[in-house]
Amino acid sequence: MRSNMKKSTPILNNGSFIKNGSILIILLLVISAAVWLSFLQFRSPEAVPTEVGFGEFSAGRALEDLKEFAVKPHPIGSKEHDRVRDYLMTSLKNLGVSPEIQKLEGDGAVENIVARIRGEDSSSAVMIVTHYDSVPEGPGAADAGSAVAAILETVRILVESEPLKNDVIILISDGEEVGLLGAKAFVELHPWAKDVGVALNFEARGTMGPSILFETNEGNERMISEFIKGSPNPIAHSFLYDLYQELPNETDFTVFKNAGMYGLNFAFVEGFKYYHTPNDTVENLSVNSLQHHGENMLSLVRHFGNMNLVAEEDGDNIFFNVIGHKVVTYSEKLVMPLMIFLIIGFIFTFIHGYKRKKLTILGAIAGLILFILSLLLSYEIGELAKSVVTNMFAEAVWMIQSEMSISHPVFIGLIFIVFSIIALIDQFIGKKINFFNLTMGAWLGWLIIVMYASFQYPGSSYIFAWPLLFGLTSMNLLFLLQNAVSIKGYSITMVSAALAILITVPALYVVYILVTIEYMSVLLVLTALLSVFILPIITTLRLKVTAGLSCSLLLVGVVMIAKHTMHLL
């Protein structure tokens, strides 16, 4: 064991042309490239201007309608609400459909706007849904005026195009902001509710960002498959519904889902600082987000509008994006077999390393303990940072949490600080315990997380399962090398890290956007999980290089946080 440790300490043996700094630079470039690729999926399509052909969705045209009705707050029961209702009714009539008002008297009259475009040979109807009431605080340009405007533009295109096979039901619901009242009234009382084959609901929890599929019906296998075929720029992550259930939010889709309808629920979620505020205005709405909403809406209406919408018993699917708009999907039935495969793979990897005298039981246990301590340290750094922010910036805590120009650098700065400390600790411990043991102990921690997620949150299990598979594969490849501390060894480690980043970073980013740095402790723990992928490199760099890297990251992190928060004092 001791001789093995001594061999793994220098970065490369005897006169190699690659130096410590070169490896470090390459590692940083690989990580940066992987992060960049992982963010490609969050690019919304460019807004299409008004003057394009009438068969194509134009955010420019939709924006013209939005400017007319998303002017003032229009909560249910207000005069401005009546004005918006009348504008939408008139607009739909001018487009050639015959809208009706479904009125339900109560504490405040609920007035759904409903219309139907007949198909040539309808099996069931495709329903496009959003709500037109706003909160009392703001005009609701994004939530959900953007989707209302997208519906008007979509209806215009459908009316001017060849008829679809299936009927299209338009439901612009009322009272969503006060308890999903309009959706409940439609499902319980409107005769068209029984005709719905697919419900497409569009929402907003911010004013910018891509239109993301975040919720489906139970038994979504077919729906996901058709969504991937029908959407020109699909973005979908099955973990989002697990997260959504933990957040205090509901949409009209909740009602449709509980009624047994099939469907898809979309939202853009960036720009949270404007959500439910007076600043949810047309000026603060991203026209690219409006374009993405509209393209999803029109494309999916056309797709589902020309297929047989007979309900079928389906299983659930796991799904997630990789590199742009490529969606990977597989049956949820494979979650448990994948977990079992990883358990067997871990045991095989340990035996493989043990036979090659790379691993020891005590060493791996020490690696697991270090892994747990690293996560606890990350959590405590987050708690400390949160305490400092709360005490120093009491009047500006909300701004730090919701203003992306502040929260982004603060979060990135904290990540740098966490990684700098973990890198130093790993370097020092790596002098006593070889990186194989440290890494294998960390993989045991990952395996425990995979097992928990597979049972409790199967839709989120992929975030941990596939990176673990990459990690175990890379470990076995490293065992096969005569000298793992070599160009081949570092290449294997970097590829494994890059693949893990492609899967985990998009999920981490969406979680960060949804929960903000109010939950920075949890976010930092999730980030620290990734540190294990570069353990075989960090622990074999010379101490001066690791110390230089750590000090640089620490300094950059502190400067980033200070630069973007000090003006708030």
PDB file of N, CA and C in Angstrom, residues 445-484:
ATOM      1  N   GLY A 445     -21.066   6.689  -0.775  1.00  0.00           N
ATOM      2  CA  GLY A 445     -22.018   7.734  -0.410  1.00  0.00           C
ATOM      3  C   GLY A 445     -23.001   8.012  -1.527  1.00  0.00           C
ATOM      4  N   TRP A 446     -22.507   8.075  -2.764  1.00  0.00           N
ATOM      5  CA  TRP A 446     -23.389   8.270  -3.922  1.00  0.00           C
ATOM      6  C   TRP A 446     -24.381   7.114  -4.049  1.00  0.00           C
ATOM      7  N   LEU A 447     -23.903   5.900  -3.822  1.00  0.00           N
ATOM      8  CA  LEU A 447     -24.776   4.731  -3.950  1.00  0.00           C
ATOM      9  C   LEU A 447     -25.921   4.799  -2.946  1.00  0.00           C
ATOM     10  N   ILE A 448     -25.633   5.229  -1.739  1.00  0.00           N
ATOM     11  CA  ILE A 448     -26.686   5.383  -0.724  1.00  0.00           C
ATOM     12  C   ILE A 448     -27.724   6.398  -1.192  1.00  0.00           C
ATOM     13  N   ILE A 449     -27.263   7.496  -1.786  1.00  0.00           N
ATOM     14  CA  ILE A 449     -28.180   8.515  -2.307  1.00  0.00           C
ATOM     15  C   ILE A 449     -29.025   7.941  -3.443  1.00  0.00           C
ATOM     16  N   VAL A 450     -28.402   7.170  -4.335  1.00  0.00           N
ATOM     17  CA  VAL A 450     -29.135   6.544  -5.443  1.00  0.00           C
ATOM     18  C   VAL A 450     -30.231   5.626  -4.916  1.00  0.00           C
ATOM     19  N   MET A 451     -29.915   4.839  -3.910  1.00  0.00           N
ATOM     20  CA  MET A 451     -30.898   3.916  -3.348  1.00  0.00           C
ATOM     21  C   MET A 451     -32.071   4.680  -2.744  1.00  0.00           C
ATOM     22  N   TYR A 452     -31.767   5.750  -2.017  1.00  0.00           N
ATOM     23  CA  TYR A 452     -32.833   6.555  -1.412  1.00  0.00           C
ATOM     24  C   TYR A 452     -33.704   7.191  -2.491  1.00  0.00           C
ATOM     25  N   ALA A 453     -33.072   7.799  -3.495  1.00  0.00           N
ATOM     26  CA  ALA A 453     -33.827   8.469  -4.555  1.00  0.00           C
ATOM     27  C   ALA A 453     -34.665   7.474  -5.351  1.00  0.00           C
ATOM     28  N   SER A 454     -34.143   6.295  -5.591  1.00  0.00           N
ATOM     29  CA  SER A 454     -34.864   5.299  -6.386  1.00  0.00           C
ATOM     30  C   SER A 454     -36.157   4.878  -5.713  1.00  0.00           C
ATOM     31  N   PHE A 455     -36.149   4.811  -4.393  1.00  0.00           N
ATOM     32  CA  PHE A 455     -37.355   4.433  -3.658  1.00  0.00           C
ATOM     33  C   PHE A 455     -38.292   5.619  -3.439  1.00  0.00           C
ATOM     34  N   GLN A 456     -37.741   6.766  -3.073  1.00  0.00           N
ATOM     35  CA  GLN A 456     -38.568   7.901  -2.668  1.00  0.00           C
ATOM     36  C   GLN A 456     -38.877   8.874  -3.809  1.00  0.00           C
ATOM     37  N   TYR A 457     -37.929   9.104  -4.678  1.00  0.00           N
ATOM     38  CA  TYR A 457     -38.093  10.088  -5.757  1.00  0.00           C
ATOM     39  C   TYR A 457     -37.574   9.502  -7.070  1.00  0.00           C
ATOM     40  N   PRO A 458     -38.267   8.505  -7.615  1.00  0.00           N
ATOM     41  CA  PRO A 458     -37.758   7.842  -8.827  1.00  0.00           C
ATOM     42  C   PRO A 458     -37.559   8.792 -10.000  1.00  0.00           C
ATOM     43  N   GLY A 459     -38.392   9.839 -10.090  1.00  0.00           N
ATOM     44  CA  GLY A 459     -38.235  10.796 -11.177  1.00  0.00           C
ATOM     45  C   GLY A 459     -36.946  11.575 -11.110  1.00  0.00           C
ATOM     46  N   SER A 460     -36.333  11.608  -9.924  1.00  0.00           N
ATOM     47  CA  SER A 460     -35.074  12.330  -9.728  1.00  0.00           C
ATOM     48  C   SER A 460     -33.861  11.405  -9.687  1.00  0.00           C
ATOM     49  N   SER A 461     -34.085  10.114  -9.723  1.00  0.00           N
ATOM     50  CA  SER A 461     -32.995   9.157  -9.504  1.00  0.00           C
ATOM     51  C   SER A 461     -31.905   9.255 -10.558  1.00  0.00           C
ATOM     52  N   TYR A 462     -32.277   9.652 -11.773  1.00  0.00           N
ATOM     53  CA  TYR A 462     -31.291   9.704 -12.856  1.00  0.00           C
ATOM     54  C   TYR A 462     -30.151  10.684 -12.561  1.00  0.00           C
ATOM     55  N   ILE A 463     -30.444  11.725 -11.784  1.00  0.00           N
ATOM     56  CA  ILE A 463     -29.436  12.749 -11.479  1.00  0.00           C
ATOM     57  C   ILE A 463     -28.238  12.132 -10.769  1.00  0.00           C
ATOM     58  N   PHE A 464     -28.490  11.081 -10.006  1.00  0.00           N
ATOM     59  CA  PHE A 464     -27.430  10.441  -9.229  1.00  0.00           C
ATOM     60  C   PHE A 464     -26.986   9.106  -9.830  1.00  0.00           C
ATOM     61  N   ALA A 465     -27.921   8.394 -10.464  1.00  0.00           N
ATOM     62  CA  ALA A 465     -27.612   7.046 -10.942  1.00  0.00           C
ATOM     63  C   ALA A 465     -26.609   7.052 -12.094  1.00  0.00           C
ATOM     64  N   TRP A 466     -26.843   7.880 -13.090  1.00  0.00           N
ATOM     65  CA  TRP A 466     -25.957   7.863 -14.259  1.00  0.00           C
ATOM     66  C   TRP A 466     -24.560   8.398 -13.945  1.00  0.00           C
ATOM     67  N   PRO A 467     -24.430   9.489 -13.200  1.00  0.00           N
ATOM     68  CA  PRO A 467     -23.072   9.895 -12.812  1.00  0.00           C
ATOM     69  C   PRO A 467     -22.329   8.815 -12.026  1.00  0.00           C
ATOM     70  N   LEU A 468     -23.052   8.097 -11.156  1.00  0.00           N
ATOM     71  CA  LEU A 468     -22.399   7.016 -10.413  1.00  0.00           C
ATOM     72  C   LEU A 468     -21.921   5.928 -11.364  1.00  0.00           C
ATOM     73  N   LEU A 469     -22.727   5.617 -12.369  1.00  0.00           N
ATOM     74  CA  LEU A 469     -22.311   4.625 -13.365  1.00  0.00           C
ATOM     75  C   LEU A 469     -21.043   5.084 -14.088  1.00  0.00           C
ATOM     76  N   PHE A 470     -21.004   6.368 -14.456  1.00  0.00           N
ATOM     77  CA  PHE A 470     -19.793   6.900 -15.099  1.00  0.00           C
ATOM     78  C   PHE A 470     -18.593   6.804 -14.150  1.00  0.00           C
ATOM     79  N   GLY A 471     -18.830   7.116 -12.882  1.00  0.00           N
ATOM     80  CA  GLY A 471     -17.745   7.092 -11.906  1.00  0.00           C
ATOM     81  C   GLY A 471     -17.193   5.700 -11.680  1.00  0.00           C
ATOM     82  N   LEU A 472     -18.091   4.721 -11.529  1.00  0.00           N
ATOM     83  CA  LEU A 472     -17.635   3.344 -11.314  1.00  0.00           C
ATOM     84  C   LEU A 472     -16.912   2.813 -12.546  1.00  0.00           C
ATOM     85  N   THR A 473     -17.415   3.174 -13.714  1.00  0.00           N
ATOM     86  CA  THR A 473     -16.747   2.754 -14.954  1.00  0.00           C
ATOM     87  C   THR A 473     -15.332   3.323 -15.025  1.00  0.00           C
ATOM     88  N   SER A 474     -15.208   4.600 -14.689  1.00  0.00           N
ATOM     89  CA  SER A 474     -13.879   5.224 -14.735  1.00  0.00           C
ATOM     90  C   SER A 474     -12.936   4.587 -13.713  1.00  0.00           C
ATOM     91  N   MET A 475     -13.459   4.215 -12.543  1.00  0.00           N
ATOM     92  CA  MET A 475     -12.618   3.569 -11.526  1.00  0.00           C
ATOM     93  C   MET A 475     -12.066   2.246 -12.035  1.00  0.00           C
ATOM     94  N   ASN A 476     -12.918   1.444 -12.668  1.00  0.00           N
ATOM     95  CA  ASN A 476     -12.458   0.157 -13.190  1.00  0.00           C
ATOM     96  C   ASN A 476     -11.417   0.338 -14.287  1.00  0.00           C
ATOM     97  N   LEU A 477     -11.597   1.356 -15.103  1.00  0.00           N
ATOM     98  CA  LEU A 477     -10.603   1.638 -16.136  1.00  0.00           C
ATOM     99  C   LEU A 477      -9.280   2.077 -15.514  1.00  0.00           C
ATOM    100  N   LEU A 478      -9.355   2.869 -14.447  1.00  0.00           N
ATOM    101  CA  LEU A 478      -8.132   3.304 -13.761  1.00  0.00           C
ATOM    102  C   LEU A 478      -7.407   2.122 -13.127  1.00  0.00           C
ATOM    103  N   PHE A 479      -8.181   1.165 -12.595  1.00  0.00           N
ATOM    104  CA  PHE A 479      -7.557  -0.023 -11.999  1.00  0.00           C
ATOM    105  C   PHE A 479      -6.731  -0.802 -13.031  1.00  0.00           C
ATOM    106  N   LEU A 480      -7.181  -0.764 -14.279  1.00  0.00           N
ATOM    107  CA  LEU A 480      -6.522  -1.538 -15.328  1.00  0.00           C
ATOM    108  C   LEU A 480      -5.209  -0.917 -15.785  1.00  0.00           C
ATOM    109  N   LEU A 481      -5.029   0.357 -15.482  1.00  0.00           N
ATOM    110  CA  LEU A 481      -3.806   1.039 -15.899  1.00  0.00           C
ATOM    111  C   LEU A 481      -2.656   0.699 -14.955  1.00  0.00           C
ATOM    112  N   GLN A 482      -1.481   0.530 -15.520  1.00  0.00           N
ATOM    113  CA  GLN A 482      -0.306   0.307 -14.671  1.00  0.00           C
ATOM    114  C   GLN A 482      -0.033   1.525 -13.805  1.00  0.00           C
ATOM    115  N   ASN A 483      -0.218   2.691 -14.383  1.00  0.00           N
ATOM    116  CA  ASN A 483      -0.033   3.937 -13.640  1.00  0.00           C
ATOM    117  C   ASN A 483      -1.250   4.819 -13.885  1.00  0.00           C
ATOM    118  N   ALA A 484      -2.137   4.879 -12.897  1.00  0.00           N
ATOM    119  CA  ALA A 484      -3.353   5.682 -13.044  1.00  0.00           C
ATOM    120  C   ALA A 484      -3.043   7.166 -13.091  1.00  0.00           C
TER     121      ALA A 484
END
